[in-house]
Coordinates of C-alpha atoms in Angstrom, one line a residue:
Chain A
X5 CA 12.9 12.5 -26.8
X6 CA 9.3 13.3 -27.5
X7 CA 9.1 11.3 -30.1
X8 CA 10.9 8.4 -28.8
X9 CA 8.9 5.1 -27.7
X10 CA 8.8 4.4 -23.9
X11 CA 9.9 0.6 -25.4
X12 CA 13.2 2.6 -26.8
X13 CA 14.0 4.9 -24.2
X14 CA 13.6 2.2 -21.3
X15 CA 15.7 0.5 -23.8
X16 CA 18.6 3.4 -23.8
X17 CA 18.3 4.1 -20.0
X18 CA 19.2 0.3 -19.6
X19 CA 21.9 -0.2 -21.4
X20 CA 25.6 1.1 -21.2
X21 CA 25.2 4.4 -22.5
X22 CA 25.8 6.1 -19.4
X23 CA 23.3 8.5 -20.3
X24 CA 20.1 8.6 -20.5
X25 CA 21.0 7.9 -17.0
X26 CA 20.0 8.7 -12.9
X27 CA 19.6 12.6 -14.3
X28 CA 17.0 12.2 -16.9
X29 CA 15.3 10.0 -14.8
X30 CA 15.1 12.7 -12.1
X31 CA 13.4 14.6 -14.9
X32 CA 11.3 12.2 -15.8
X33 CA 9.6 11.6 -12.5
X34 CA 8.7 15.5 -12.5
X35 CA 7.5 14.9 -15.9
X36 CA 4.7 12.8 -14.9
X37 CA 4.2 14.9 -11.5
X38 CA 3.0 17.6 -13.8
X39 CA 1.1 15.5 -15.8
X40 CA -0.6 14.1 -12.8
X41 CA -1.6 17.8 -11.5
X42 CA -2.7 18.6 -15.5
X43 CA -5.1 15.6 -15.3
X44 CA -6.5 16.3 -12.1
X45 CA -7.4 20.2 -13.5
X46 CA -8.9 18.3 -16.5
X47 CA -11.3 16.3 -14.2
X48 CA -12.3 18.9 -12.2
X49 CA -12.9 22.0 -14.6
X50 CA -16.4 22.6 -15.7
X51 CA -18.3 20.6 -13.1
X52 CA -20.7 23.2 -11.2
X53 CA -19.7 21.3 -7.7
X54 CA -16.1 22.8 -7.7
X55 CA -17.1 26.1 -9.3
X56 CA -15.4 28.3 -6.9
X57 CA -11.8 26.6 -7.8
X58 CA -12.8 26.8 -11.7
X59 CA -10.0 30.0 -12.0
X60 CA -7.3 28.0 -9.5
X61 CA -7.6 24.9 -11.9
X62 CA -7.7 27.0 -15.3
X63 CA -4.5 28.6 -14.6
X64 CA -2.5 25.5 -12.8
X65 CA -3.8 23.6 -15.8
X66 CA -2.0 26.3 -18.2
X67 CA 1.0 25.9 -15.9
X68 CA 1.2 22.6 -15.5
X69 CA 1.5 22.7 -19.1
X70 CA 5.0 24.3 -19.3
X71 CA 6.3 22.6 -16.1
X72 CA 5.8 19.2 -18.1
X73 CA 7.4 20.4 -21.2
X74 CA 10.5 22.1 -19.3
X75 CA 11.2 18.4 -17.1
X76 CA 11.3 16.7 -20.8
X77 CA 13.7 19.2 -21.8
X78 CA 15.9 18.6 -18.6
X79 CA 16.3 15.0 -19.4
X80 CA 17.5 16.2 -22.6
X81 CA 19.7 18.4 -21.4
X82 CA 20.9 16.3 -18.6
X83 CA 22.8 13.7 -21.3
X84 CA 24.1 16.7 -23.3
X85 CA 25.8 18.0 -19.9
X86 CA 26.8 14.6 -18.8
X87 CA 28.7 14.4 -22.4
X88 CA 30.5 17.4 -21.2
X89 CA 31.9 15.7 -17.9
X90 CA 32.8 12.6 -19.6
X91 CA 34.4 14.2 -22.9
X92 CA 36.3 16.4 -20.2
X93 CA 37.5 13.4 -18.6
X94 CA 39.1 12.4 -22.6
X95 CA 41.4 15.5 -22.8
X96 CA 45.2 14.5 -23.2
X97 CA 46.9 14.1 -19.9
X98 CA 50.9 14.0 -21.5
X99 CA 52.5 16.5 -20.4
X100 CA 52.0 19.1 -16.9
X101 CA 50.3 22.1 -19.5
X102 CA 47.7 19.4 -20.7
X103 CA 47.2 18.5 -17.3
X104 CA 46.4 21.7 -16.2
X105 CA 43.9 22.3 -19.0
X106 CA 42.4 19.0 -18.6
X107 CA 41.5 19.8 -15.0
X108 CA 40.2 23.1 -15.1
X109 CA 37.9 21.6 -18.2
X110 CA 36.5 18.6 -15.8
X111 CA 35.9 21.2 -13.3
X112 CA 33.7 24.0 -15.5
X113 CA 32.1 20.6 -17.0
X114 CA 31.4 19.5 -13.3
X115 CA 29.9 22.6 -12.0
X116 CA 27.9 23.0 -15.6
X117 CA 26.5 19.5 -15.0
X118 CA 25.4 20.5 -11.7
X119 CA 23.1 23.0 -13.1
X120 CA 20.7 20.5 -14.8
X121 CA 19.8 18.5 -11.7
X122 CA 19.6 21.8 -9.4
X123 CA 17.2 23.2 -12.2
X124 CA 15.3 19.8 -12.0
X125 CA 15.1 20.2 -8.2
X126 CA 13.4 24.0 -8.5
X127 CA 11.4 22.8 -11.2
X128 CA 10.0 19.5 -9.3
X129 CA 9.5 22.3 -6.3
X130 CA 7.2 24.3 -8.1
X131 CA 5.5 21.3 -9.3
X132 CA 4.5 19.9 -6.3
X133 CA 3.7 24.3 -5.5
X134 CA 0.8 23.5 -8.0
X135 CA -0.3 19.9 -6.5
X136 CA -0.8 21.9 -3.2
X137 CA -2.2 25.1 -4.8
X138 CA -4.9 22.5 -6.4
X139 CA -5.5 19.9 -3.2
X140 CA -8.2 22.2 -1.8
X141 CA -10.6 22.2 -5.0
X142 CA -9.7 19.0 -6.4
X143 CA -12.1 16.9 -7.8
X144 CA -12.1 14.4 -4.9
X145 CA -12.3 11.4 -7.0
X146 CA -8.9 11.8 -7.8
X147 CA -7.2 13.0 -5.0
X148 CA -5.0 10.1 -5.0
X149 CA -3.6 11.3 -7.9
X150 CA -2.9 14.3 -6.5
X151 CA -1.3 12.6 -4.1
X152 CA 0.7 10.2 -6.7
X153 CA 2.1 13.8 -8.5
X154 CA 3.6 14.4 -5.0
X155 CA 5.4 11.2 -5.1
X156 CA 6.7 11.5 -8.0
X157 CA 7.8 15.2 -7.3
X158 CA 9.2 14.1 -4.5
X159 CA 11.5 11.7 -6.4
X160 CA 12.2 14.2 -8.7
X161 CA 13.4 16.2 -6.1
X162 CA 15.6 13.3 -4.1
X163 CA 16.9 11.9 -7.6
X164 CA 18.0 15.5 -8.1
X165 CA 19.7 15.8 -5.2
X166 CA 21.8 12.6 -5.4
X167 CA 23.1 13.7 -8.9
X168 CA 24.0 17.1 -7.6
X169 CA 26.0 15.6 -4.4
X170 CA 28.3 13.4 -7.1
X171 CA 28.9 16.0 -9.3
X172 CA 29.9 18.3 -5.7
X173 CA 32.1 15.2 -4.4
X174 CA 34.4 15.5 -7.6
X175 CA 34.9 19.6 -7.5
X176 CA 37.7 21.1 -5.6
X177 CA 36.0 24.8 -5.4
X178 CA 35.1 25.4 -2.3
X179 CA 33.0 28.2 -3.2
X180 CA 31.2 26.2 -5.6
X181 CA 31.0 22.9 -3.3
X182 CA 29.8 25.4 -0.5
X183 CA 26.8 27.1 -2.5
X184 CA 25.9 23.0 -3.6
X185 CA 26.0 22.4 0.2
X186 CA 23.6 25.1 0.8
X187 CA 21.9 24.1 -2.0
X188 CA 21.1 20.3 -1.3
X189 CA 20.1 21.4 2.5
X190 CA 17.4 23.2 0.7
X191 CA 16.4 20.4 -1.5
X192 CA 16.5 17.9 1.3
X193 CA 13.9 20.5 2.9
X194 CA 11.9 20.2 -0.2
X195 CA 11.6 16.6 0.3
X196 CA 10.7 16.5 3.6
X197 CA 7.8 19.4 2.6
X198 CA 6.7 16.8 -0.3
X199 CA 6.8 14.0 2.4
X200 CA 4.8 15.7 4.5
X201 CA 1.7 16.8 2.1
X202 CA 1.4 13.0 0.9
X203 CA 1.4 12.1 4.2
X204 CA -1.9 14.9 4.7
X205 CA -3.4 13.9 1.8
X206 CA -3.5 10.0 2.5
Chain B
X3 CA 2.5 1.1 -24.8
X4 CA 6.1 0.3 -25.7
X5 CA 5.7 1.2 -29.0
X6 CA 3.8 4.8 -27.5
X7 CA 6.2 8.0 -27.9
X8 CA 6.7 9.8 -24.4
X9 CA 5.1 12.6 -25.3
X10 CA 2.3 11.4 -26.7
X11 CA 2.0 9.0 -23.8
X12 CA 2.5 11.9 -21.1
X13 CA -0.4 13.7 -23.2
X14 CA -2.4 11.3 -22.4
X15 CA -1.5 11.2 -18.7
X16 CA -2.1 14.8 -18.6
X17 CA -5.7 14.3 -20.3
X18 CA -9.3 14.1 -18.6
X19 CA -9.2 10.6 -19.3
X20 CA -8.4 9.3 -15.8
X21 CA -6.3 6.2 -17.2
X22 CA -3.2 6.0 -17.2
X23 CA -3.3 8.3 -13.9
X24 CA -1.2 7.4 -10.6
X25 CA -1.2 3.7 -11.2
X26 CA 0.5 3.8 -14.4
X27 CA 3.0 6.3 -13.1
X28 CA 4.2 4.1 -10.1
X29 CA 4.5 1.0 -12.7
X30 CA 6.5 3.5 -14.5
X31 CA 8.5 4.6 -11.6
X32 CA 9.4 0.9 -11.3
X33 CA 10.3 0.7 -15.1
X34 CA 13.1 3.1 -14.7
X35 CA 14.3 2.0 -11.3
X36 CA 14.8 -1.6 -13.3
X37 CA 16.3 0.3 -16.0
X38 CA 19.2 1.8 -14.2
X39 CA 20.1 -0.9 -12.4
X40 CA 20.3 -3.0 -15.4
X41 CA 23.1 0.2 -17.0
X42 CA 24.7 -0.1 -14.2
X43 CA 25.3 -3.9 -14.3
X44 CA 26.1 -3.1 -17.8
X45 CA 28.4 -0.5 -17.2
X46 CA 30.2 -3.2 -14.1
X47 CA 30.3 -6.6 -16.3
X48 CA 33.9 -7.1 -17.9
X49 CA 35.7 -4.8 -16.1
X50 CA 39.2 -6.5 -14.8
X51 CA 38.7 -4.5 -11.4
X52 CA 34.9 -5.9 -10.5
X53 CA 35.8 -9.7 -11.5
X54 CA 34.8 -10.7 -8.7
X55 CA 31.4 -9.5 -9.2
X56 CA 30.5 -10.5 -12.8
X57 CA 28.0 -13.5 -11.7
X58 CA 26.1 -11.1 -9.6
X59 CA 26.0 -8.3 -12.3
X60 CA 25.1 -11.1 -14.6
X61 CA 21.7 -12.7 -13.1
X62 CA 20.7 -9.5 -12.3
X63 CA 21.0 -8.1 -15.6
X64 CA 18.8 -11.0 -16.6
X65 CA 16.5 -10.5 -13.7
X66 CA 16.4 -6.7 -14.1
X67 CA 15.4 -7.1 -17.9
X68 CA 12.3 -9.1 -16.8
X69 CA 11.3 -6.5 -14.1
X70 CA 11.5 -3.8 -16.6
X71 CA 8.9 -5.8 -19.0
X72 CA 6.6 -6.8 -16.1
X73 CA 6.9 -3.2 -15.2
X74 CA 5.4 -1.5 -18.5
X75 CA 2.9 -4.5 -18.3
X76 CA 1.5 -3.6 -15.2
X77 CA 0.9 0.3 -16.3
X78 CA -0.8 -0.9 -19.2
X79 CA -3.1 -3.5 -16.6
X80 CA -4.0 -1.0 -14.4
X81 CA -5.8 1.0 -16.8
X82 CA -8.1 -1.9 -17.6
X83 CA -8.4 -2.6 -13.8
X84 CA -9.2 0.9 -13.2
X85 CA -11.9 0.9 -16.4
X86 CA -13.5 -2.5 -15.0
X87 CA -14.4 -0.1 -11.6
X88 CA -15.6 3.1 -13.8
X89 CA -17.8 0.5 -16.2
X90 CA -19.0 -1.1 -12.6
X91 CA -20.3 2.1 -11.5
X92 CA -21.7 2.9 -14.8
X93 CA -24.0 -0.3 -14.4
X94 CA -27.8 0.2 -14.2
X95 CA -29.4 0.9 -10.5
X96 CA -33.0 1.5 -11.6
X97 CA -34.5 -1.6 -9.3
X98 CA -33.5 -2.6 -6.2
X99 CA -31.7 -6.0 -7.7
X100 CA -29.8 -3.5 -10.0
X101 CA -28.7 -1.9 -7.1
X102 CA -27.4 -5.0 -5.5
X103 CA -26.2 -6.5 -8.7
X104 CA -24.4 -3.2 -9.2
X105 CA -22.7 -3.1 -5.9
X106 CA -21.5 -6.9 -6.0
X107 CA -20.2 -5.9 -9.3
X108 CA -18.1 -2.8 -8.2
X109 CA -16.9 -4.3 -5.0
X110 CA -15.4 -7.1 -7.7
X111 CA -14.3 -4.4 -9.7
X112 CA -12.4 -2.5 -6.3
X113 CA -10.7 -5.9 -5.5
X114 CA -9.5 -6.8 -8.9
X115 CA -8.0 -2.7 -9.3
X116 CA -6.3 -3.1 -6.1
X117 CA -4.3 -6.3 -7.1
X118 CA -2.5 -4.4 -9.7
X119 CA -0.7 -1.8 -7.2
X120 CA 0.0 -4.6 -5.3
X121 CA 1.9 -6.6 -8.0
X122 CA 3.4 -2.9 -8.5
X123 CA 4.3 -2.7 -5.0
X124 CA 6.2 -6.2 -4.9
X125 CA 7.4 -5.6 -8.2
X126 CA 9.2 -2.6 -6.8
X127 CA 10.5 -4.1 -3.4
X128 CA 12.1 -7.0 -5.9
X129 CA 13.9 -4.2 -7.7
X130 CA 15.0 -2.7 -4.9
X131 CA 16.7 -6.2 -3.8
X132 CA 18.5 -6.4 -6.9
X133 CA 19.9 -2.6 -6.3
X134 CA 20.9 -4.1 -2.7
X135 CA 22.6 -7.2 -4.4
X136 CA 24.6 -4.6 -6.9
X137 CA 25.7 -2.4 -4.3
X138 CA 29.0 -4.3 -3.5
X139 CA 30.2 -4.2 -6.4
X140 CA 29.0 -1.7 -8.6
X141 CA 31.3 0.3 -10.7
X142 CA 32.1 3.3 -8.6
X143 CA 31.4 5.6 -11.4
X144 CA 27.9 5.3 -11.6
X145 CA 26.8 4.0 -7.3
X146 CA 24.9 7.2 -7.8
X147 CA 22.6 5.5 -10.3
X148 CA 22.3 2.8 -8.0
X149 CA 21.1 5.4 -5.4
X150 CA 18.7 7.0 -8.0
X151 CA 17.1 3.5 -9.1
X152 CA 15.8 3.1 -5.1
X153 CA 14.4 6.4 -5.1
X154 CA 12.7 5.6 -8.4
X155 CA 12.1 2.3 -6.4
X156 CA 10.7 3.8 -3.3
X157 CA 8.5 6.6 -5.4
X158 CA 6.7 3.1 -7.0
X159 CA 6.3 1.8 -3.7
X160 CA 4.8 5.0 -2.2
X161 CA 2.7 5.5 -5.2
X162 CA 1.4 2.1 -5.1
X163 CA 0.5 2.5 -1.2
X164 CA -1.9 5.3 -2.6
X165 CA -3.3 3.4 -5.2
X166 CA -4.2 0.3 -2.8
X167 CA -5.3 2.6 0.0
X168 CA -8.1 4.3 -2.1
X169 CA -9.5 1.2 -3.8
X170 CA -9.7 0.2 -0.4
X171 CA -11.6 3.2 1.0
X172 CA -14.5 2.5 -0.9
X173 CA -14.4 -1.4 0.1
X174 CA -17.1 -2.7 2.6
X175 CA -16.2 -6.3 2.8
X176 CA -14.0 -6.9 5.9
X177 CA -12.0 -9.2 5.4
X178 CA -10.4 -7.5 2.2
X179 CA -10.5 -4.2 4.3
X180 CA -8.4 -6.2 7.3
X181 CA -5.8 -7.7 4.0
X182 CA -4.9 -4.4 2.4
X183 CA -4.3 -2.8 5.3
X184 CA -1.7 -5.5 6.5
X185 CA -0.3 -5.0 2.7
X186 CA -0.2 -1.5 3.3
X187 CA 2.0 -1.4 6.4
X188 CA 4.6 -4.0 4.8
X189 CA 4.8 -1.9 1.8
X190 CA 4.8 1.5 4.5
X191 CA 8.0 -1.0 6.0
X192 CA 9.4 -1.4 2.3
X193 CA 9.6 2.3 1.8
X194 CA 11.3 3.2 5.1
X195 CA 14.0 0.6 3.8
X196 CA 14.2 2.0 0.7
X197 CA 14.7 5.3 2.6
X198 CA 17.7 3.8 4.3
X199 CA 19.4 2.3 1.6
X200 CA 19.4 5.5 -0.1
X201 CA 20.9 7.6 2.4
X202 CA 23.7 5.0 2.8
X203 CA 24.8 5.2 -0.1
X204 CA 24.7 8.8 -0.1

């Protein structure tokens, strides 16, 4: 994906390919949160005026880094997991045995394709972790885009949480719908954090 | 910037050179909000069961298209918008009619940069329609998209609101302080209906 143009990935997430889809998009938008935070480091390192938040910028910068590499890899692995639902979904249906296998193979599928999206949720937490770790020392010229990495962390996050409440609406474990419950409460707190810092910031 | 990879072109974000920074991401945030609504039209037009809907799906697969290009135009405007400030403030201020010559010549510059998250911001709220106009009759399969292309929606909104608000912190004319700030409370109203829409269809 990497290599791909923006022209011909816009191009894939349009069409009827149901994947690139809602999930790599999710990913996407933490993708250019970190890259937000990695260029506000960039513009503030090295000037004498923000000194004192040279070793806060240095290491978020490093950080920043990964995070950005890890959401491209999420919207990788989001269509490879979405594949997984969908070919699921293909098994033979005939007879009660094929049935049964069929079901419990949607199900693991389900829950596996959960993971992406809750991974993309923790991941666009701790990115916006680092937009608030930098706010303080920011180079104040481009505090709006400090700002603009919470935005889009924050759609990360929200995204993430709409692809893991229709992947929970089609399991029947109620152990594993009850931990996705939990788990979207604390994403939906995560949002309302990322809500409120933009809201400080501006 | 089509024909950019994503990597290369989230390097760049990442870099010390402050274009493309938050203004390209929120034209980018509307690129992909255009783009799923345009997979899930395709994944809704000649299907027996949404019949009914295949005008709709139609123009706004046309419509959605268009939104998608003016999208990745605007990301690649703002970065000449944002260079026309930088070169403004770059201008000579030696004599005190370089000075004023240099201010009139920012101011200009302010106005001009501000236009573009504007156009983002409208841009956005017109995607955002089309995901309303889908809604109906969207293949059930993929409503989440639909869900997932207004946050995308609402993060270009909100990232557009920063964009306008801090061209227009370092405006002094009056009358262009009084517009933007009416733009920015319609666009503060397009975000809480953005908000709504998501959560119901969640």
């Amino acid at each position: 994906m990497r290599e791909q143009t923006i022209g011909s990935w816009l191009g894939e997430l349009a069409s009827a390919e149901p994947a690139p889809g809602g999930g790599a998009v999710a990913a996407m938008h933490a993708a250019m949160a970190a890259g937000l935070v990695s260029m506000v480091c960039e513009l503030t390192v090295g000037r004498p005026k923000y000194a004192e938040h040279e070793a806060t910028m240095r290491e978020v910068l490093k950080e920043a880094a990964e995070r950005r590499e890890e959401a491209v890899g999420l919207a990788e692995e989001d269509a490879k997991a979405f594949k997984g639902v969908t070919d699921a979904y293909k098994l033979p249906k005939g007879t009660d045995e094929e049935k049964a296998s069929r079901t419990k193979a949607i199900q693991e599928a389900l829950v596996e394709a959960a993971e992406v999206p809750l991974r993309t949720a923790a991941l666009a937490a701790g990115i916006l972790e680092l937009a608030k770790r930098i706010r303080p020392g920011a180079n104040v010229n481009v505090l709006s885009d400090v700002a603009v990495a919470a935005v889009s962390a924050r759609a990360a996050l929200q995204a993430a949480a709409v692809n893991v409440a229709v992947n929970r609406a089609s399991m029947t474990d109620v152990v594993a719908r009850a931990r996705l419950e939990a788990e979207l409460a604390r994403i939906g707190d995560e949002v309302a954090a990322a809500e409120k810092f933009i809201k400080e910031i501006r």
